[in-house]
PDB file of C-alpha atoms in Angstrom:
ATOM      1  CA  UNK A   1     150.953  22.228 114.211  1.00  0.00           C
ATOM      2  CA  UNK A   2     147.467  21.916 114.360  1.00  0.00           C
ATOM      3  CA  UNK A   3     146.689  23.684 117.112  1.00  0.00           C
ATOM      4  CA  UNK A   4     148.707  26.505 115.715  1.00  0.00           C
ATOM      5  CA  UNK A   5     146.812  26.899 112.605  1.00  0.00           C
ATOM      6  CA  UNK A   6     143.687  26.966 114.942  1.00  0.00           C
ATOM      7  CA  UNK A   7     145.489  30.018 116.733  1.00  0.00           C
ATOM      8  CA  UNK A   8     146.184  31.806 113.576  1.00  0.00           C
ATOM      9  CA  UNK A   9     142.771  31.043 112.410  1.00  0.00           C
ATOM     10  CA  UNK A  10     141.404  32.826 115.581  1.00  0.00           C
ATOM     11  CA  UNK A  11     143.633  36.023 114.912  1.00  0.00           C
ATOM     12  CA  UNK A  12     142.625  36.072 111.280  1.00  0.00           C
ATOM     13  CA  UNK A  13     138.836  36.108 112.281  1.00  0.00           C
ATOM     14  CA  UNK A  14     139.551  38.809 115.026  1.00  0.00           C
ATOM     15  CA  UNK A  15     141.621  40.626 112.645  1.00  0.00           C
ATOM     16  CA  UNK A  16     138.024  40.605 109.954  1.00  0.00           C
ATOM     17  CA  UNK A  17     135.801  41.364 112.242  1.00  0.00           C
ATOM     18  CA  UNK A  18     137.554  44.283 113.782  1.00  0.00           C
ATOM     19  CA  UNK A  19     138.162  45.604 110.598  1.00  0.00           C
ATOM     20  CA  UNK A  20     134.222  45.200 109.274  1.00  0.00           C
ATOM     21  CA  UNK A  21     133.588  46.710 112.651  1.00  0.00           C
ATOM     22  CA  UNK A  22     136.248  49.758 111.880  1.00  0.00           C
ATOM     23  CA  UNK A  23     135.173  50.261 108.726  1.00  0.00           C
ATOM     24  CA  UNK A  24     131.554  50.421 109.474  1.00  0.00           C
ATOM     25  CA  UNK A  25     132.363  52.668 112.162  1.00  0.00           C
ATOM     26  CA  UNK A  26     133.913  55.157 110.015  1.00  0.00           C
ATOM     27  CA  UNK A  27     130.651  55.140 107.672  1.00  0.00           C
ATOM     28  CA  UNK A  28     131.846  52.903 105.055  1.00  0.00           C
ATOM     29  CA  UNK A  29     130.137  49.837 103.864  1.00  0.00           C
ATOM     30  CA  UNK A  30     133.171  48.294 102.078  1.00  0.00           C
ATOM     31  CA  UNK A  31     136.824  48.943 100.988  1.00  0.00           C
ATOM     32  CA  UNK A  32     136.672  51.769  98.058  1.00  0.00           C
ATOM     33  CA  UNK A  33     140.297  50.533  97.315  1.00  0.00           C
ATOM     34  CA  UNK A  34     142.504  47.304  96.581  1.00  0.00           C
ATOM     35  CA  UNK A  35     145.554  46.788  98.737  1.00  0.00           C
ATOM     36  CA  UNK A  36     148.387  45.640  96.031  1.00  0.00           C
ATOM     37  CA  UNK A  37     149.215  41.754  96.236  1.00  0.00           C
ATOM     38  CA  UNK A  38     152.521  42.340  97.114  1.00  0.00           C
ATOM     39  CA  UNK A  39     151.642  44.690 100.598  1.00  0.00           C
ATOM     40  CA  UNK A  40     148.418  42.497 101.027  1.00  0.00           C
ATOM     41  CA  UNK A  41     149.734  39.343 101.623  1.00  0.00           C
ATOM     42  CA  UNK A  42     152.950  40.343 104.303  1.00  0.00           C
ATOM     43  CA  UNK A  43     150.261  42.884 105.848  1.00  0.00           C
ATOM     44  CA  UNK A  44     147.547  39.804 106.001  1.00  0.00           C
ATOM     45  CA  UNK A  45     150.430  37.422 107.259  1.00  0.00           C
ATOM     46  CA  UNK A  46     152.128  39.559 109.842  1.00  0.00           C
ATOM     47  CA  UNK A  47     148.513  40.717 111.470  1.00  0.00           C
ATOM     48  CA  UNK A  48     147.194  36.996 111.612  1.00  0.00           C
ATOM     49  CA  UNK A  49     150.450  36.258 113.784  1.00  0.00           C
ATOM     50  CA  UNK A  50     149.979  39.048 116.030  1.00  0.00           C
ATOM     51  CA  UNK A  51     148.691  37.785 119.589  1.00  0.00           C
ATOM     52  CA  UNK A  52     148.372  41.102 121.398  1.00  0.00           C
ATOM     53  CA  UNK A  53     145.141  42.735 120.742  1.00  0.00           C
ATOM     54  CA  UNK A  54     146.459  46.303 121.027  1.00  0.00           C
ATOM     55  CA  UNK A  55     148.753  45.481 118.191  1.00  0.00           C
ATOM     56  CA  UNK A  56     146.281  43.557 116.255  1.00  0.00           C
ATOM     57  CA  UNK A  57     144.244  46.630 116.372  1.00  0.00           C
ATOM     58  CA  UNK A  58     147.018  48.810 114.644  1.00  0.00           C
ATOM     59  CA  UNK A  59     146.695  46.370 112.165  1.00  0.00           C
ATOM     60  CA  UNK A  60     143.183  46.608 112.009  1.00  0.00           C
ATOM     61  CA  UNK A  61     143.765  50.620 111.309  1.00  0.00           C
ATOM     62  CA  UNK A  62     146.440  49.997 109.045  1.00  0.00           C
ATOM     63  CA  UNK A  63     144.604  47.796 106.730  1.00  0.00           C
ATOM     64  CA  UNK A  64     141.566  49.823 107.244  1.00  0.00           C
ATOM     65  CA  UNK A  65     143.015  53.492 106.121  1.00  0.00           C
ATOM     66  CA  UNK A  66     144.638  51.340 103.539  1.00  0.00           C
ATOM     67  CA  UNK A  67     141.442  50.597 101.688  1.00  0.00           C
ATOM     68  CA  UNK A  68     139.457  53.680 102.162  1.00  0.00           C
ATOM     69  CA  UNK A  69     140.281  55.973  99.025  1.00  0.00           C
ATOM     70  CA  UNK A  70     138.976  59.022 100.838  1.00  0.00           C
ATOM     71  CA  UNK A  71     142.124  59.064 103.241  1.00  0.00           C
ATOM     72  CA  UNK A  72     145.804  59.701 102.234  1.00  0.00           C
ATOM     73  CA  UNK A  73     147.242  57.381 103.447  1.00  0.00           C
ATOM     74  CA  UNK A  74     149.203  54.846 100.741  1.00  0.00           C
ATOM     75  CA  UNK A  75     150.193  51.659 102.299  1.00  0.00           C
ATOM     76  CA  UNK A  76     153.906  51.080 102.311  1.00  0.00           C
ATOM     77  CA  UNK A  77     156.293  48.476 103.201  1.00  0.00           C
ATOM     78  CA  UNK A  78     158.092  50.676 105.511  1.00  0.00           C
ATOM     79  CA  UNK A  79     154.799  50.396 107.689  1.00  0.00           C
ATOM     80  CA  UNK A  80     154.468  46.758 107.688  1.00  0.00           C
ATOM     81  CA  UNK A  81     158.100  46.546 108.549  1.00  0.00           C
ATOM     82  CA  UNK A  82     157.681  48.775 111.452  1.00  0.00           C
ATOM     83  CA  UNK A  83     154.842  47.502 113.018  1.00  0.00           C
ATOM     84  CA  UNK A  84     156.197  43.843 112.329  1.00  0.00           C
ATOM     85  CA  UNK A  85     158.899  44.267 114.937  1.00  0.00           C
ATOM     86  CA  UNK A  86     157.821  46.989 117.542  1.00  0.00           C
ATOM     87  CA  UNK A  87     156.240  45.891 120.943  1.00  0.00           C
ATOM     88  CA  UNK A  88     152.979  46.522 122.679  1.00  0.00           C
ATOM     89  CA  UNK A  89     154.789  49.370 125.220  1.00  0.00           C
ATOM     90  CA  UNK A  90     156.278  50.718 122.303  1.00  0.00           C
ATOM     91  CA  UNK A  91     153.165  51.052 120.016  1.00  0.00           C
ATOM     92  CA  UNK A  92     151.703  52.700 123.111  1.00  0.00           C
ATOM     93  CA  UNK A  93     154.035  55.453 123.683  1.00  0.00           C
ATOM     94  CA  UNK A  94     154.729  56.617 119.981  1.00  0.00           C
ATOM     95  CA  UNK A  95     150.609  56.513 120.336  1.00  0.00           C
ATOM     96  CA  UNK A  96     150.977  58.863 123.251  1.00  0.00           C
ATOM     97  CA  UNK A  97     153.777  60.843 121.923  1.00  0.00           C
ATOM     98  CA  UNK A  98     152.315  61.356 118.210  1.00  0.00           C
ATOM     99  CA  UNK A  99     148.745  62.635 119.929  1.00  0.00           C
ATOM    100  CA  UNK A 100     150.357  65.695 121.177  1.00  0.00           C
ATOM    101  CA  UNK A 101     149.905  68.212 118.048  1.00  0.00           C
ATOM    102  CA  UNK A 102     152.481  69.561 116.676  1.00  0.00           C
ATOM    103  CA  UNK A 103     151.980  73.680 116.680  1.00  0.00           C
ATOM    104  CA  UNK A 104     151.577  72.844 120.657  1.00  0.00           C
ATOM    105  CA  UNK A 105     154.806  72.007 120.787  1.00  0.00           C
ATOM    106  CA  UNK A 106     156.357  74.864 119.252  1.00  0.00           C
ATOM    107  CA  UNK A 107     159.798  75.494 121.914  1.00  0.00           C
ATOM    108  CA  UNK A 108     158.572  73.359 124.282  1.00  0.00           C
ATOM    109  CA  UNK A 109     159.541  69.874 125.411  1.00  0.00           C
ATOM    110  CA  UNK A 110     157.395  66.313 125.927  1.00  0.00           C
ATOM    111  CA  UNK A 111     158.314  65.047 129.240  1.00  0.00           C
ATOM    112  CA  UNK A 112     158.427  61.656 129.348  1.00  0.00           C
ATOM    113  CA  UNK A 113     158.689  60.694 132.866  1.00  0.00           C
ATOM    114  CA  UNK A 114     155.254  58.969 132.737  1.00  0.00           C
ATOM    115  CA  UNK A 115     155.301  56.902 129.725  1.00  0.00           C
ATOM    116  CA  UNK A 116     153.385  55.241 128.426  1.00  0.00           C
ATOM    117  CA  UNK A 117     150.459  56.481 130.726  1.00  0.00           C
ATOM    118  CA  UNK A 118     151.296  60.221 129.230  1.00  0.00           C
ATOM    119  CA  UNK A 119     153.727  62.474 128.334  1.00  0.00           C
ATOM    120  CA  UNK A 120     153.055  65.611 128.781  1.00  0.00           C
ATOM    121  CA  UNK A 121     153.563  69.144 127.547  1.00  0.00           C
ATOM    122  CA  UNK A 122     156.676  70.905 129.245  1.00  0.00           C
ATOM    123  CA  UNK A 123     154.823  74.095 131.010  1.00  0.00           C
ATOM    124  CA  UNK A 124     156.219  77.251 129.366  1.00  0.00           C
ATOM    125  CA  UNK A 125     158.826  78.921 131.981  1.00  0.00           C
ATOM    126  CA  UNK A 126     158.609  82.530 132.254  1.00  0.00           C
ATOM    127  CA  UNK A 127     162.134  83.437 131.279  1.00  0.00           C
ATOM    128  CA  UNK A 128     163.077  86.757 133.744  1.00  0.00           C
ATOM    129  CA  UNK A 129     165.913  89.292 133.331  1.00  0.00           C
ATOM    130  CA  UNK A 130     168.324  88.001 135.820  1.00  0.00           C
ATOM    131  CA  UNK A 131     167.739  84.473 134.337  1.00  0.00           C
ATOM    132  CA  UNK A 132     168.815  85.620 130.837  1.00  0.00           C
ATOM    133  CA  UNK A 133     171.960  87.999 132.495  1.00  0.00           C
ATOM    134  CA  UNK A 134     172.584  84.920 134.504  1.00  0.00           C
ATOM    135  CA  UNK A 135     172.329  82.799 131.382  1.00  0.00           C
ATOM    136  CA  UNK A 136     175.156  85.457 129.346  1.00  0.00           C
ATOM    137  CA  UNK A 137     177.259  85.354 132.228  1.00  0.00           C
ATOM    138  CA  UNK A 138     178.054  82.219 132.073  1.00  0.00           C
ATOM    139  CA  UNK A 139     178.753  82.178 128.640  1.00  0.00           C
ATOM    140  CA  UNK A 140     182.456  81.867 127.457  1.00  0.00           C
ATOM    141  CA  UNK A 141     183.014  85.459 126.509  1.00  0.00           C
ATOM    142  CA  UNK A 142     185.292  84.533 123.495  1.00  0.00           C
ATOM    143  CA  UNK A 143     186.139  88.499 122.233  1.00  0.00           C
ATOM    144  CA  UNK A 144     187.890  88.872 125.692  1.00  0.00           C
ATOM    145  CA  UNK A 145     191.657  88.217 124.676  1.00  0.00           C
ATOM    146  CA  UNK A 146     192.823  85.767 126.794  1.00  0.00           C
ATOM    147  CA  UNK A 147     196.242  85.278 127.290  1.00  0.00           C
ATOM    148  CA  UNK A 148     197.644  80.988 127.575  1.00  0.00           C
ATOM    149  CA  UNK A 149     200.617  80.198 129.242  1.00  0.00           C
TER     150      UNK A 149
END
Protein backbone atom coordinates (compact mmCIF):
# COMPACT_ATOMS: atom_id res chain seq x y z
CA UNK A 1 0.00 0.00 0.00
CA UNK A 2 2.62 2.18 0.81
CA UNK A 3 4.61 1.96 -1.90
CA UNK A 4 1.60 2.64 -4.01
CA UNK A 5 0.75 5.88 -2.53
CA UNK A 6 4.50 6.75 -3.16
CA UNK A 7 3.73 5.88 -6.96
CA UNK A 8 0.71 7.99 -7.11
CA UNK A 9 2.50 10.66 -5.30
CA UNK A 10 5.18 10.62 -8.11
CA UNK A 11 2.42 10.91 -10.93
CA UNK A 12 0.68 13.68 -9.06
CA UNK A 13 4.00 15.74 -8.91
CA UNK A 14 4.72 14.92 -12.67
CA UNK A 15 1.24 15.66 -13.46
CA UNK A 16 1.97 19.65 -11.53
CA UNK A 17 4.89 20.24 -12.89
CA UNK A 18 4.02 19.49 -16.44
CA UNK A 19 1.15 21.46 -16.16
CA UNK A 20 3.12 24.74 -14.49
CA UNK A 21 5.48 23.96 -17.30
CA UNK A 22 2.39 23.94 -20.01
CA UNK A 23 0.91 26.69 -18.75
CA UNK A 24 3.92 28.84 -18.62
CA UNK A 25 4.64 27.78 -21.98
CA UNK A 26 1.53 29.05 -23.36
CA UNK A 27 2.25 32.62 -21.66
CA UNK A 28 0.16 32.26 -18.69
CA UNK A 29 1.27 32.72 -15.18
CA UNK A 30 -1.70 30.93 -13.53
CA UNK A 31 -5.15 29.32 -14.21
CA UNK A 32 -7.67 32.36 -15.21
CA UNK A 33 -10.43 29.72 -14.43
CA UNK A 34 -11.73 27.15 -11.68
CA UNK A 35 -12.30 23.59 -12.80
CA UNK A 36 -15.85 22.64 -11.01
CA UNK A 37 -15.39 20.19 -7.91
CA UNK A 38 -17.26 17.68 -9.41
CA UNK A 39 -14.84 17.39 -12.95
CA UNK A 40 -11.78 18.38 -10.70
CA UNK A 41 -11.58 15.70 -8.50
CA UNK A 42 -12.26 12.43 -11.20
CA UNK A 43 -9.92 14.56 -13.66
CA UNK A 44 -7.20 14.95 -10.61
CA UNK A 45 -7.83 11.17 -9.66
CA UNK A 46 -7.78 9.51 -13.03
CA UNK A 47 -4.41 11.61 -14.18
CA UNK A 48 -2.53 10.76 -10.81
CA UNK A 49 -3.18 6.95 -11.78
CA UNK A 50 -1.98 7.27 -15.18
CA UNK A 51 1.61 5.58 -15.57
CA UNK A 52 2.28 6.28 -19.23
CA UNK A 53 3.73 9.62 -19.76
CA UNK A 54 2.17 10.17 -23.20
CA UNK A 55 -1.16 9.81 -21.53
CA UNK A 56 -0.28 11.74 -18.52
CA UNK A 57 0.52 14.47 -20.87
CA UNK A 58 -3.09 14.52 -22.40
CA UNK A 59 -3.97 15.04 -19.06
CA UNK A 60 -1.66 17.66 -18.58
CA UNK A 61 -3.47 19.47 -21.80
CA UNK A 62 -6.73 18.62 -20.64
CA UNK A 63 -6.49 20.19 -17.32
CA UNK A 64 -4.48 22.92 -18.78
CA UNK A 65 -7.10 24.22 -21.66
CA UNK A 66 -9.48 23.58 -18.85
CA UNK A 67 -8.31 26.49 -16.77
CA UNK A 68 -7.31 28.99 -19.30
CA UNK A 69 -10.53 31.23 -19.92
CA UNK A 70 -9.10 32.49 -23.19
CA UNK A 71 -9.70 28.98 -24.92
CA UNK A 72 -13.11 27.30 -25.63
CA UNK A 73 -12.77 24.57 -24.46
CA UNK A 74 -15.38 23.60 -21.33
CA UNK A 75 -14.29 20.59 -19.51
CA UNK A 76 -16.76 17.76 -19.66
CA UNK A 77 -17.23 14.43 -18.26
CA UNK A 78 -17.45 12.88 -21.57
CA UNK A 79 -13.61 13.80 -21.80
CA UNK A 80 -12.53 12.38 -18.61
CA UNK A 81 -14.46 9.29 -19.47
CA UNK A 82 -12.73 8.95 -22.71
CA UNK A 83 -9.38 9.45 -21.86
CA UNK A 84 -9.95 7.24 -18.62
CA UNK A 85 -10.19 4.10 -20.70
CA UNK A 86 -8.31 4.61 -24.11
CA UNK A 87 -4.66 3.28 -24.51
CA UNK A 88 -1.34 4.84 -25.31
CA UNK A 89 -1.57 3.45 -29.30
CA UNK A 90 -4.89 4.68 -29.32
CA UNK A 91 -4.32 8.27 -27.97
CA UNK A 92 -1.59 8.28 -30.62
CA UNK A 93 -3.48 7.59 -33.67
CA UNK A 94 -6.73 9.73 -33.02
CA UNK A 95 -3.57 12.32 -32.38
CA UNK A 96 -2.41 11.49 -35.86
CA UNK A 97 -5.73 11.21 -37.42
CA UNK A 98 -7.32 14.54 -35.83
CA UNK A 99 -3.95 16.62 -37.13
CA UNK A 100 -4.95 16.19 -40.64
CA UNK A 101 -7.32 19.41 -41.23
CA UNK A 102 -10.37 19.01 -42.19
CA UNK A 103 -10.96 21.22 -45.65
CA UNK A 104 -7.81 18.88 -46.76
CA UNK A 105 -9.80 16.20 -46.66
CA UNK A 106 -12.58 17.29 -48.66
CA UNK A 107 -13.35 13.70 -51.08
CA UNK A 108 -10.41 12.24 -50.16
CA UNK A 109 -9.52 9.36 -47.87
CA UNK A 110 -6.84 8.93 -44.67
CA UNK A 111 -4.96 5.85 -45.33
CA UNK A 112 -4.19 4.18 -42.48
CA UNK A 113 -1.78 1.57 -43.38
CA UNK A 114 0.95 3.23 -41.23
CA UNK A 115 -0.64 3.97 -38.02
CA UNK A 116 0.22 5.27 -35.64
CA UNK A 117 3.54 6.55 -37.29
CA UNK A 118 1.08 8.51 -39.94
CA UNK A 119 -1.76 8.36 -41.88
CA UNK A 120 -1.71 10.00 -44.68
CA UNK A 121 -3.71 11.94 -47.22
CA UNK A 122 -5.17 9.64 -50.09
CA UNK A 123 -3.41 11.37 -53.35
CA UNK A 124 -6.23 12.76 -55.53
CA UNK A 125 -6.69 10.24 -58.67
CA UNK A 126 -7.19 11.87 -61.87
CA UNK A 127 -10.53 10.40 -62.80
CA UNK A 128 -10.30 9.87 -67.00
CA UNK A 129 -13.16 9.29 -69.48
CA UNK A 130 -12.88 5.64 -69.98
CA UNK A 131 -12.65 5.28 -66.13
CA UNK A 132 -16.03 7.03 -65.63
CA UNK A 133 -17.67 5.01 -69.02
CA UNK A 134 -16.04 2.05 -67.44
CA UNK A 135 -17.48 3.02 -64.08
CA UNK A 136 -21.45 3.43 -65.89
CA UNK A 137 -20.96 0.30 -67.54
CA UNK A 138 -20.90 -1.58 -64.91
CA UNK A 139 -23.69 -0.14 -63.36
CA UNK A 140 -27.01 -2.17 -63.17
CA UNK A 141 -28.88 -0.39 -65.90
CA UNK A 142 -32.29 -0.68 -64.06
CA UNK A 143 -34.65 1.24 -67.02
CA UNK A 144 -33.64 -1.75 -69.30
CA UNK A 145 -36.82 -4.07 -68.91
CA UNK A 146 -35.65 -7.18 -68.02
CA UNK A 147 -37.60 -10.04 -68.43
CA UNK A 148 -37.40 -13.12 -65.12
CA UNK A 149 -38.19 -16.47 -65.75
Amino acid sequence: EDKLKYMRWERQVRLMERANETMKNMGQEEPSRAIPIKLAIPLFSAASLEDDDYLQDLWVNLLVNSTISDTEIELRRAYIDILERISPIEAKILNVIYAHQPEKLQNKSILTFDLPNSAPIEKEKEQTTSNVIKAQDDKPDSSKGEAHE
